[in-house]
Tab-separated table of C-alpha atoms and ligand atoms in Angstrom:
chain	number	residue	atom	x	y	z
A	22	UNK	CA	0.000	0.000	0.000
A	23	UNK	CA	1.340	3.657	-0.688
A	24	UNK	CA	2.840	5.966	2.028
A	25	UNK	CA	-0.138	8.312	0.889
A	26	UNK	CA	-3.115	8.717	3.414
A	27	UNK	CA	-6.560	7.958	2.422
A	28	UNK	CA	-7.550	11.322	1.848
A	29	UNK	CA	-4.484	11.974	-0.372
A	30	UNK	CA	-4.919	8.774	-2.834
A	31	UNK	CA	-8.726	9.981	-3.223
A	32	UNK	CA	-6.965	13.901	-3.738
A	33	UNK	CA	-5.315	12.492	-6.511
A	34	UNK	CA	-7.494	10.256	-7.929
A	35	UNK	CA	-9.837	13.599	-8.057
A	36	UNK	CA	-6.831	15.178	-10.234
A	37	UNK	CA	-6.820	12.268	-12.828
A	38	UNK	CA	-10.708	12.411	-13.291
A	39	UNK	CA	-10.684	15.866	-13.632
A	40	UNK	CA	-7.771	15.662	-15.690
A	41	UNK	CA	-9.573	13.037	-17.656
A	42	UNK	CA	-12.634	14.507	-18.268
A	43	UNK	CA	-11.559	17.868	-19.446
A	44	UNK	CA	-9.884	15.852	-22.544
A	45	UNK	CA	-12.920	14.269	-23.111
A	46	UNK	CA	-14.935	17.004	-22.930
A	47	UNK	CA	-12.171	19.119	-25.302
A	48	UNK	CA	-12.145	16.672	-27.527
A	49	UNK	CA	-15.730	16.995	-28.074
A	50	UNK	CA	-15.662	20.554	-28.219
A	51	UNK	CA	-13.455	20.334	-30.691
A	52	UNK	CA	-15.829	18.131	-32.859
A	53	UNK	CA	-18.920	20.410	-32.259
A	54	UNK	CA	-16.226	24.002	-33.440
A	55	UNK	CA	-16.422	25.156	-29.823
A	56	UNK	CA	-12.698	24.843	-29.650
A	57	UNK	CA	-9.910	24.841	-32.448
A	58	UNK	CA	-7.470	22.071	-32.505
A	59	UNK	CA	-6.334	20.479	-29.309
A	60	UNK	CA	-3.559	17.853	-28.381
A	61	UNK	CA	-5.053	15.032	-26.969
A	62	UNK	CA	-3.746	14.417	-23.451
A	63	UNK	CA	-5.670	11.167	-22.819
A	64	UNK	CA	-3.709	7.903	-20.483
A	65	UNK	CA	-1.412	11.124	-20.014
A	66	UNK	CA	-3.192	11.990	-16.520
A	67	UNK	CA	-0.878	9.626	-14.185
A	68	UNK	CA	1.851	11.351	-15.344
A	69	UNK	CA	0.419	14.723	-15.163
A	70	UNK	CA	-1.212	14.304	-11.591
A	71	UNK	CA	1.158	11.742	-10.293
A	72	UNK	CA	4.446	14.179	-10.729
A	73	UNK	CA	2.584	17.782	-10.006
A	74	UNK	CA	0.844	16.018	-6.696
A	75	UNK	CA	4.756	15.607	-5.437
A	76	UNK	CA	5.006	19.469	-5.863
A	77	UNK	CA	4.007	22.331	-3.119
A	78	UNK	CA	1.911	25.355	-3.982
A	79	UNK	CA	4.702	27.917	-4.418
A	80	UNK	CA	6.767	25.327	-6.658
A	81	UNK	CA	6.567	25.903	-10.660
A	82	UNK	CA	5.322	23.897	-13.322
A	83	UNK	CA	5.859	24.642	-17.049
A	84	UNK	CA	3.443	22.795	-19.192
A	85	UNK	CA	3.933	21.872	-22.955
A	86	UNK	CA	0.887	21.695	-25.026
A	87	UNK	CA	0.250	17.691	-23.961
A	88	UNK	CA	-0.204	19.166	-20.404
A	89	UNK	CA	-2.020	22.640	-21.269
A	90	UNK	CA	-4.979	21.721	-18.772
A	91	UNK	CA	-2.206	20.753	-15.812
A	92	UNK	CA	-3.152	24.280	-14.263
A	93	UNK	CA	-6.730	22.234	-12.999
A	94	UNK	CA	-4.333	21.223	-10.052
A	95	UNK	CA	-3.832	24.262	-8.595
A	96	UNK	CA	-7.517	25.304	-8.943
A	97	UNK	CA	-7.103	26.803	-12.206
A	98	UNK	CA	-10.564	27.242	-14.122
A	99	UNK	CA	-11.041	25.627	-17.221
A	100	UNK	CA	-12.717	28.437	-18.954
A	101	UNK	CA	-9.461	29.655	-18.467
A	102	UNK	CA	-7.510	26.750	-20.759
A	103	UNK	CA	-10.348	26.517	-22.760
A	104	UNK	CA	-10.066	29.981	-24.000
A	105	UNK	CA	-6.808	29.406	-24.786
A	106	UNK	CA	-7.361	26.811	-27.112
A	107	UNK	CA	-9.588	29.168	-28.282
A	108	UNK	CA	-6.912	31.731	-29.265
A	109	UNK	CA	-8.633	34.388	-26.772
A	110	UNK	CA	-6.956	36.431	-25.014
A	111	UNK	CA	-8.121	35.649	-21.742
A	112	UNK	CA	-6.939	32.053	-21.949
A	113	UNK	CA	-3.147	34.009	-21.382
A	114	UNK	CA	-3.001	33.659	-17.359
A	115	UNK	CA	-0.840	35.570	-15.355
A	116	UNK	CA	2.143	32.714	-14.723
A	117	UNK	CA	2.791	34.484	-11.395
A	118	UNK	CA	-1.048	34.349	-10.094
A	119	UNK	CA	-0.882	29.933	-10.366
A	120	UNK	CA	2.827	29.198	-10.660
A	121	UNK	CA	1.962	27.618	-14.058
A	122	UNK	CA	4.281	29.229	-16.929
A	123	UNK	CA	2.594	29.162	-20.341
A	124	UNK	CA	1.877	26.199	-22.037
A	125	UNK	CA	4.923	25.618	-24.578
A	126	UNK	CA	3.828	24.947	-28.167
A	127	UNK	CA	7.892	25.018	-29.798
A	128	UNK	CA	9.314	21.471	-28.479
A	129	UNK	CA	11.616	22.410	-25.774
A	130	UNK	CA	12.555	25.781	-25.395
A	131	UNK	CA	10.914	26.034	-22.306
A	132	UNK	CA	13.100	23.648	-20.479
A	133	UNK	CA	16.007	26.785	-20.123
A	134	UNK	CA	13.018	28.924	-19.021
A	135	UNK	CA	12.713	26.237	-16.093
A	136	UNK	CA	15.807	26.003	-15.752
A	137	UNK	CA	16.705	29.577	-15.409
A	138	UNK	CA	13.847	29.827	-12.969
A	139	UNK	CA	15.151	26.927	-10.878
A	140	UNK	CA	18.404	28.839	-10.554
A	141	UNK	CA	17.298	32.184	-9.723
A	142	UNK	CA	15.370	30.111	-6.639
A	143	UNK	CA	18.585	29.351	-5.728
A	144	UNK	CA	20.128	32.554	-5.833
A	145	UNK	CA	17.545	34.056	-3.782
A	146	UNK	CA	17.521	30.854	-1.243
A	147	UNK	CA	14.082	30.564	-1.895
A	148	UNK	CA	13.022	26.870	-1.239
A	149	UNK	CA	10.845	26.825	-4.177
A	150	UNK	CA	11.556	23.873	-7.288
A	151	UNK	CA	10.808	23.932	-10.835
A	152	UNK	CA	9.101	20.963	-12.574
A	153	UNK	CA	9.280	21.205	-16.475
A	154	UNK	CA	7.211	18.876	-18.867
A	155	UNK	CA	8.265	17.673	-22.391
A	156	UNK	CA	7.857	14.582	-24.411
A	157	UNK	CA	10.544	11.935	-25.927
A	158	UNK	CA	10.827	13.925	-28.825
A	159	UNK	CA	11.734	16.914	-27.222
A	160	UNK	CA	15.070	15.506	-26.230
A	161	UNK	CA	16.211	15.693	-29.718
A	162	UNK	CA	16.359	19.530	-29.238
A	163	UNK	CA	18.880	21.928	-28.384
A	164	UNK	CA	16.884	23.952	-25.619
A	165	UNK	CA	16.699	20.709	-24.454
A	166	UNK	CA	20.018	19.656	-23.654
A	167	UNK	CA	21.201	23.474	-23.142
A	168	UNK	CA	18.324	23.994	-20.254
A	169	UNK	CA	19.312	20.078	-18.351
A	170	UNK	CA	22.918	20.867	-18.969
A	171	UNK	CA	22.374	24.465	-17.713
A	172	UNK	CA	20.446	22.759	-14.802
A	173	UNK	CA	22.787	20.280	-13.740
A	174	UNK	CA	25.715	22.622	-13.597
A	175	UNK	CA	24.453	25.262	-11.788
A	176	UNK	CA	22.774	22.642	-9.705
A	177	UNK	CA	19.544	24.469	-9.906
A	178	UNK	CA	16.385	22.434	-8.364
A	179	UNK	CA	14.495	21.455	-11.215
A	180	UNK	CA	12.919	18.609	-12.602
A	181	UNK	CA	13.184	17.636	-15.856
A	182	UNK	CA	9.977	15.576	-16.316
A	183	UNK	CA	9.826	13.595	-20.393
A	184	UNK	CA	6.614	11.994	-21.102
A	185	UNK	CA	7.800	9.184	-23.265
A	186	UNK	CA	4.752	7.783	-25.254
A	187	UNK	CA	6.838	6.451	-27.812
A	188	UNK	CA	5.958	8.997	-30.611
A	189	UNK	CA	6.845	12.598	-32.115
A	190	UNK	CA	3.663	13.057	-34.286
A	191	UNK	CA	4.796	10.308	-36.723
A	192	UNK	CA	8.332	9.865	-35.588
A	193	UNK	CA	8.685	7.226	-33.305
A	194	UNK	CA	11.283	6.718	-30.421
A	195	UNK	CA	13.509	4.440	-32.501
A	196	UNK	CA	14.233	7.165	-35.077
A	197	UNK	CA	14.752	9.638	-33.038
A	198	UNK	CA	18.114	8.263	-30.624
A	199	UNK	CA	20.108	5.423	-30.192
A	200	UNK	CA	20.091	5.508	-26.557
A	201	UNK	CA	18.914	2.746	-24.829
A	202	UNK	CA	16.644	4.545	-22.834
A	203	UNK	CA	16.131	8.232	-22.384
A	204	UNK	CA	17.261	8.372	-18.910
A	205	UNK	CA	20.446	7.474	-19.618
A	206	UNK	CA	20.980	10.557	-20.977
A	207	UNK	CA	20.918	11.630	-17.512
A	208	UNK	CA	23.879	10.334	-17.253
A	209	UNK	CA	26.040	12.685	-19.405
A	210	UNK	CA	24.831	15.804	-18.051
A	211	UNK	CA	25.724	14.385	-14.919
A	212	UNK	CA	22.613	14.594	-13.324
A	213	UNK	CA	20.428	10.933	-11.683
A	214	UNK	CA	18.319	9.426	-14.226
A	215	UNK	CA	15.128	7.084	-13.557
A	216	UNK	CA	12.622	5.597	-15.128
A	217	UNK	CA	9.159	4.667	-14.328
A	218	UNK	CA	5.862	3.221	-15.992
A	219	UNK	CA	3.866	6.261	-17.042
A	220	UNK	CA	0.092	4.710	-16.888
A	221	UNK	CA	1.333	3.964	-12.678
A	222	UNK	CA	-0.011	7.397	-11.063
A	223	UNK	CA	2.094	5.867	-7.385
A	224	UNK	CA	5.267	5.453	-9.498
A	225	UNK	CA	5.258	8.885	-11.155
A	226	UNK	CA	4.496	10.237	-7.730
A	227	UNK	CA	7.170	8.369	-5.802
A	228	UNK	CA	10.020	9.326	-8.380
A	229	UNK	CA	8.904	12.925	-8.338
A	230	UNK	CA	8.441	12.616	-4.445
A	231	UNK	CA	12.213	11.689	-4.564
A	232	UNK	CA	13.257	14.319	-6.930
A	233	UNK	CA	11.426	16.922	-5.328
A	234	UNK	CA	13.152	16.352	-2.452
A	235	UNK	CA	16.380	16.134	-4.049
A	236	UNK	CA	15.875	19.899	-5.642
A	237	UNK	CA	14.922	21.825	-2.369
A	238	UNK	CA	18.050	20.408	-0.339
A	239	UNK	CA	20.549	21.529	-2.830
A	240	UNK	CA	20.630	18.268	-4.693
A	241	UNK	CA	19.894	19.835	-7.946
A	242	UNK	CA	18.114	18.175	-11.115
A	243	UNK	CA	16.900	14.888	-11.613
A	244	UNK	CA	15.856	13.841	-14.913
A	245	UNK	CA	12.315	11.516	-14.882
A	246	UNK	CA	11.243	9.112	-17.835
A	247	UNK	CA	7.364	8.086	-18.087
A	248	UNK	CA	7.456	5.758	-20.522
A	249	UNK	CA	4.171	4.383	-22.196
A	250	UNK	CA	2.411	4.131	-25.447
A	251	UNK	CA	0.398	7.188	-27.338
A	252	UNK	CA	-2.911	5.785	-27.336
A	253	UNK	CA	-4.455	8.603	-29.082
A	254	UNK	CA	-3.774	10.770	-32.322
A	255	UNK	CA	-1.673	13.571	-31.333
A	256	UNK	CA	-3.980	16.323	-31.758
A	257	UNK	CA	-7.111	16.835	-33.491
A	258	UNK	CA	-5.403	17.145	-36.606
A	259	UNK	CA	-3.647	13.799	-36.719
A	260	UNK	CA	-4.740	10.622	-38.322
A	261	UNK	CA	-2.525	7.757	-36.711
A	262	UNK	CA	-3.740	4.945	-38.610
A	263	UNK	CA	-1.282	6.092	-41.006
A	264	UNK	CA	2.080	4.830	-38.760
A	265	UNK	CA	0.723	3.570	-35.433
A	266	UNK	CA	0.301	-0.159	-34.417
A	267	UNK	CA	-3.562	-0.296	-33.823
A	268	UNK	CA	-3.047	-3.281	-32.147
A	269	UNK	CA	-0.782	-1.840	-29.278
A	270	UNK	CA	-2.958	0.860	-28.656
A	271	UNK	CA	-6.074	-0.987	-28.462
A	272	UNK	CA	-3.841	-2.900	-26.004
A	273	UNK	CA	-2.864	0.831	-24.095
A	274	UNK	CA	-6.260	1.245	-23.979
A	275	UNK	CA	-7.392	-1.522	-22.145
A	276	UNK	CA	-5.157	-0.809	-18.949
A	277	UNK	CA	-5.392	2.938	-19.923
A	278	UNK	CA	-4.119	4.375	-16.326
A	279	UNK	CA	-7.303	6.141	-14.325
A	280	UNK	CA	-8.905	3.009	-14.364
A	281	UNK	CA	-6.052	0.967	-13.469
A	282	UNK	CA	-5.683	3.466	-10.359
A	283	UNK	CA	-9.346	3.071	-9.798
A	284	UNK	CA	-9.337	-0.628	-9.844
A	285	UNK	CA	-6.262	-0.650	-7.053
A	286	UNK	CA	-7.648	1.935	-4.879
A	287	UNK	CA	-11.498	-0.202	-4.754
A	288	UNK	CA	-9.088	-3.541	-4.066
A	289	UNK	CA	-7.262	-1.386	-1.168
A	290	UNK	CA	-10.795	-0.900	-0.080
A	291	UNK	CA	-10.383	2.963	-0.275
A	292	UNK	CA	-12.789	4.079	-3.398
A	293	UNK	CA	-16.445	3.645	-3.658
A	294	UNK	CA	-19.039	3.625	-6.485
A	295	UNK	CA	-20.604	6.977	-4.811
A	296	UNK	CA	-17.164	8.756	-5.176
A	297	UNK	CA	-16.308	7.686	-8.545
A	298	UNK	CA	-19.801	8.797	-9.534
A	299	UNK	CA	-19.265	12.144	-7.816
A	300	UNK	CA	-15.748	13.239	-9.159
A	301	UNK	CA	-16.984	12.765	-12.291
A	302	UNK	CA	-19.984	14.326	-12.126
A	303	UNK	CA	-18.535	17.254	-10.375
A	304	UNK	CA	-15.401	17.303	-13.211
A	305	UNK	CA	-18.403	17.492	-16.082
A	306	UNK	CA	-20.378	20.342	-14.102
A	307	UNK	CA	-17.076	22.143	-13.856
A	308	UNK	CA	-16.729	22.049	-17.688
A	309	UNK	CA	-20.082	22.881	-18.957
A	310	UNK	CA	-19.546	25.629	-16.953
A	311	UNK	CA	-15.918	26.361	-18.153
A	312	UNK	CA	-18.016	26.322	-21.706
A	313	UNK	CA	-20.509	28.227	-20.920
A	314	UNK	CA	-18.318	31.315	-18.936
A	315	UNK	CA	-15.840	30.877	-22.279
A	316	UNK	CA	-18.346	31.170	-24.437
A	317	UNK	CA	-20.321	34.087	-22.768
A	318	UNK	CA	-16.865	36.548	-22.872
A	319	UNK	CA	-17.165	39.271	-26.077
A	320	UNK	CA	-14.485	38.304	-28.908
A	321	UNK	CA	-11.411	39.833	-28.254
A	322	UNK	CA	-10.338	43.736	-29.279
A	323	UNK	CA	-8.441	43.417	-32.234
A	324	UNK	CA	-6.064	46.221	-31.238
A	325	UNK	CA	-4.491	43.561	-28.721
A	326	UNK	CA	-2.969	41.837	-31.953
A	327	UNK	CA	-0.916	44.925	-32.123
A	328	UNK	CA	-0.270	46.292	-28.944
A	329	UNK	CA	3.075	44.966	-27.411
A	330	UNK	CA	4.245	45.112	-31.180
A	331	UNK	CA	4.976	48.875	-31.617
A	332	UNK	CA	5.610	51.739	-29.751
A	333	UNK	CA	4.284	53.487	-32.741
A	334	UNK	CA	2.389	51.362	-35.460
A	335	UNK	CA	4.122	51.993	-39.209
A	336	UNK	CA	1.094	53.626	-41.204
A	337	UNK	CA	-0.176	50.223	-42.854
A	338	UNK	CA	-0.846	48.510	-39.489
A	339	UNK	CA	-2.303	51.582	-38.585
A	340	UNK	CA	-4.462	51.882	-41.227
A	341	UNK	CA	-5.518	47.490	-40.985
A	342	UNK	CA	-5.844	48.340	-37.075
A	343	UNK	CA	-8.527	51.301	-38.206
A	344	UNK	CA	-10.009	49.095	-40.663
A	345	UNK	CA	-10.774	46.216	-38.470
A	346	UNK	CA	-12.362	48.312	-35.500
A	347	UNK	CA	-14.627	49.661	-38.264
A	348	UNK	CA	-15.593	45.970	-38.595
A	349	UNK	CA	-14.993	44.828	-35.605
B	5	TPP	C1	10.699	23.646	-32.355
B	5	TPP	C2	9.556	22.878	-32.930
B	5	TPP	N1	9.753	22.040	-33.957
B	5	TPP	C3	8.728	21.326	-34.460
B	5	TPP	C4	7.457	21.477	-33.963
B	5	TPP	C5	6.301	20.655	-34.544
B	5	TPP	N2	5.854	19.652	-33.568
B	5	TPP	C6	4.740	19.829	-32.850
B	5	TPP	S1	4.447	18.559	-31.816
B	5	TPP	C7	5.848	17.737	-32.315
B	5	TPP	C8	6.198	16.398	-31.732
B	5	TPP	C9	6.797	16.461	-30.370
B	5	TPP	O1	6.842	15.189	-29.804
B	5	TPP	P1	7.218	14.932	-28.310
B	5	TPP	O2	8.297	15.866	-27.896
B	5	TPP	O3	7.488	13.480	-28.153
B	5	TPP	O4	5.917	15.356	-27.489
B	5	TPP	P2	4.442	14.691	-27.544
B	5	TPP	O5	3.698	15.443	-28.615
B	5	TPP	O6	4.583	13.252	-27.854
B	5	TPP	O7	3.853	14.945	-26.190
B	5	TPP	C10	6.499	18.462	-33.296
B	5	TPP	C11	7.737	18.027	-33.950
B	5	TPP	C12	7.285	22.380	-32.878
B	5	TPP	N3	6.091	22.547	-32.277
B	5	TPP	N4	8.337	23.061	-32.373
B	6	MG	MG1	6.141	11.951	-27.594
């Protein structure tokens, strides 16, 4: 049985429905033109709930766009990520009011961002971690290997969490590195290296627990592997069938990784029909309202396309600007 109390496992069990549900419900969305595209985060949520449940309040995650609704664990609306993958502007939080940077759409560049923030914690002897999110493709990148390498030699306490699910759109693992596994790469910027089954929500935690931990007392970075399987298209604009083995996912899907939590926690005698019933009733309440509230806010002032572009707009943009608040 996990170190976690009872009131913990059923916390976080809460996160992965919620998680869960708002990628079901996005997905939808998408299909009725309520949202534009999206990138599916689905059998993603152990990893997502599992590492940021290791994390305090006043620690930092940066997202990429696989874990754009992440920010739900800290209380984050969803209106608020559902505007975003809206393109409105009020889907652009305030980093500083959730300790959630902005979800990264360029593979990787945000890991230096982390990593920079992790040092200036530091600096300031602030006990506060950074936790940074990317995918197996990601590690492929410069900004990857300049943010861990930054990270490990400046010891700075981050995290440097890869979602491994075997695929870069259409690029699987194989062709992108000879490396046995990913966290052996770990190994080179001199930092530890582990690796844990992505669709086990106590195994994510426990290696984040561990590298947490690691960060705040001057250990510096650890480098995480989730490994599993994509077992959905990448976004809404992919079609896997093209390059995926159907077979393996169907697989995935069968021990897809809330129910597999759900199934232990009922066996440890801890979850209940009535609670499974309620966290996801109270996840879909929470979205038709996120809907609703991001549906119900006026389109967005065209000016704003401009505005941190120019001190002083060359006459053309200031003539489109005029031309579009006429039709706006
Ligand atoms: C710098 C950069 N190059 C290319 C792209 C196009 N692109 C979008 S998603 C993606 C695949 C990334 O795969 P991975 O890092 O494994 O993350 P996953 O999507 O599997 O979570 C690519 C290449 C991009 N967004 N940014
Ligand atoms: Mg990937």
């Amino acid at each position: 049985m996990s170190e976690l109390a009872e009131a913990e496992l059923l916390e976080l069990y809460r996160r992965m429905v919620l998680l869960r549900v708002f990628d079901e419900r996005a997905l939808v969305y998408h299909r009725q033109g309520r949202i534009g595209t999206y990138a599916i985060a689905w059998n993603h949520e152990a990893i997502q709930a599992g590492a940021t449940f290791a994390l305090g309040e006043d620690d930092w995650i940066f997202p990429s766009y696989r874990e754009s609704p992440i920010g739900l664990v800290r209380g984050m609306p969803p209106a608020t990520i559902l505007q975003w993958w809206r393109g409105h502007p009020s889907g652009w939080w305030n980093p500083l009011d959730w300790n959630v940077a902005s979800i990264c759409v360029p593979i990787g560049t945000h890991v230096p961002h982390a990593a920079g923030l992790a040092w200036g914690k530091k600096l300031k002897g602030d006990p506060g971690v950074a936790m940074v999110f990317f995918g197996d493709g990601a590690t492929s990148e410069g900004a990857f290997h300049e943010g861990a390498n930054f990270a490990a030699v400046m010891q700075a306490p981050l995290v440097l969490l890869c979602n491994n699910n075997s695929w870069a759109i259409s690029t699987p693992l194989s062709a992108q590195t000879r490396a046995e596994t990913l966290a052996d790469k770990a190994v080179g910027y001199g930092m530890p290296g582990v690796r844990v089954d992505g669709l086990d929500v106590l195994a994510v935690y426990e290696a984040a627990r561990e590298a947490v931990e690691r960060a705040r007392s001057g250990g510096g970075p650890t480098f995480i592997e989730a490994v599993h399987y994509r077992a959905a298209p990448h976004a809404t604009a992919d079609d896997p069938r093209a390059y995926i083995d159907l077979e393996r996912v169907e697989e995935e899907r069968k021990h897809e990784c809330v129910g597999r939590f759900e199934e232990y926690l009922r066996e440890a005698g801890v979850l209940d029909d009535a609670f499974i019933a309620q966290a996801r009733a109270d996840a879909e309440d929470a979205m038709r309202a996120g809907i609703a509230e991001a549906e119900a806010e006026p389109p967005p002032d065209p000016a704003l396309l401009y505005e941190h572009a120019y001190a002083e707009p060359p006459p053309e943009i200031a003539a489109l600007l005029a031309k579009e608040l006429r039709h706006g």
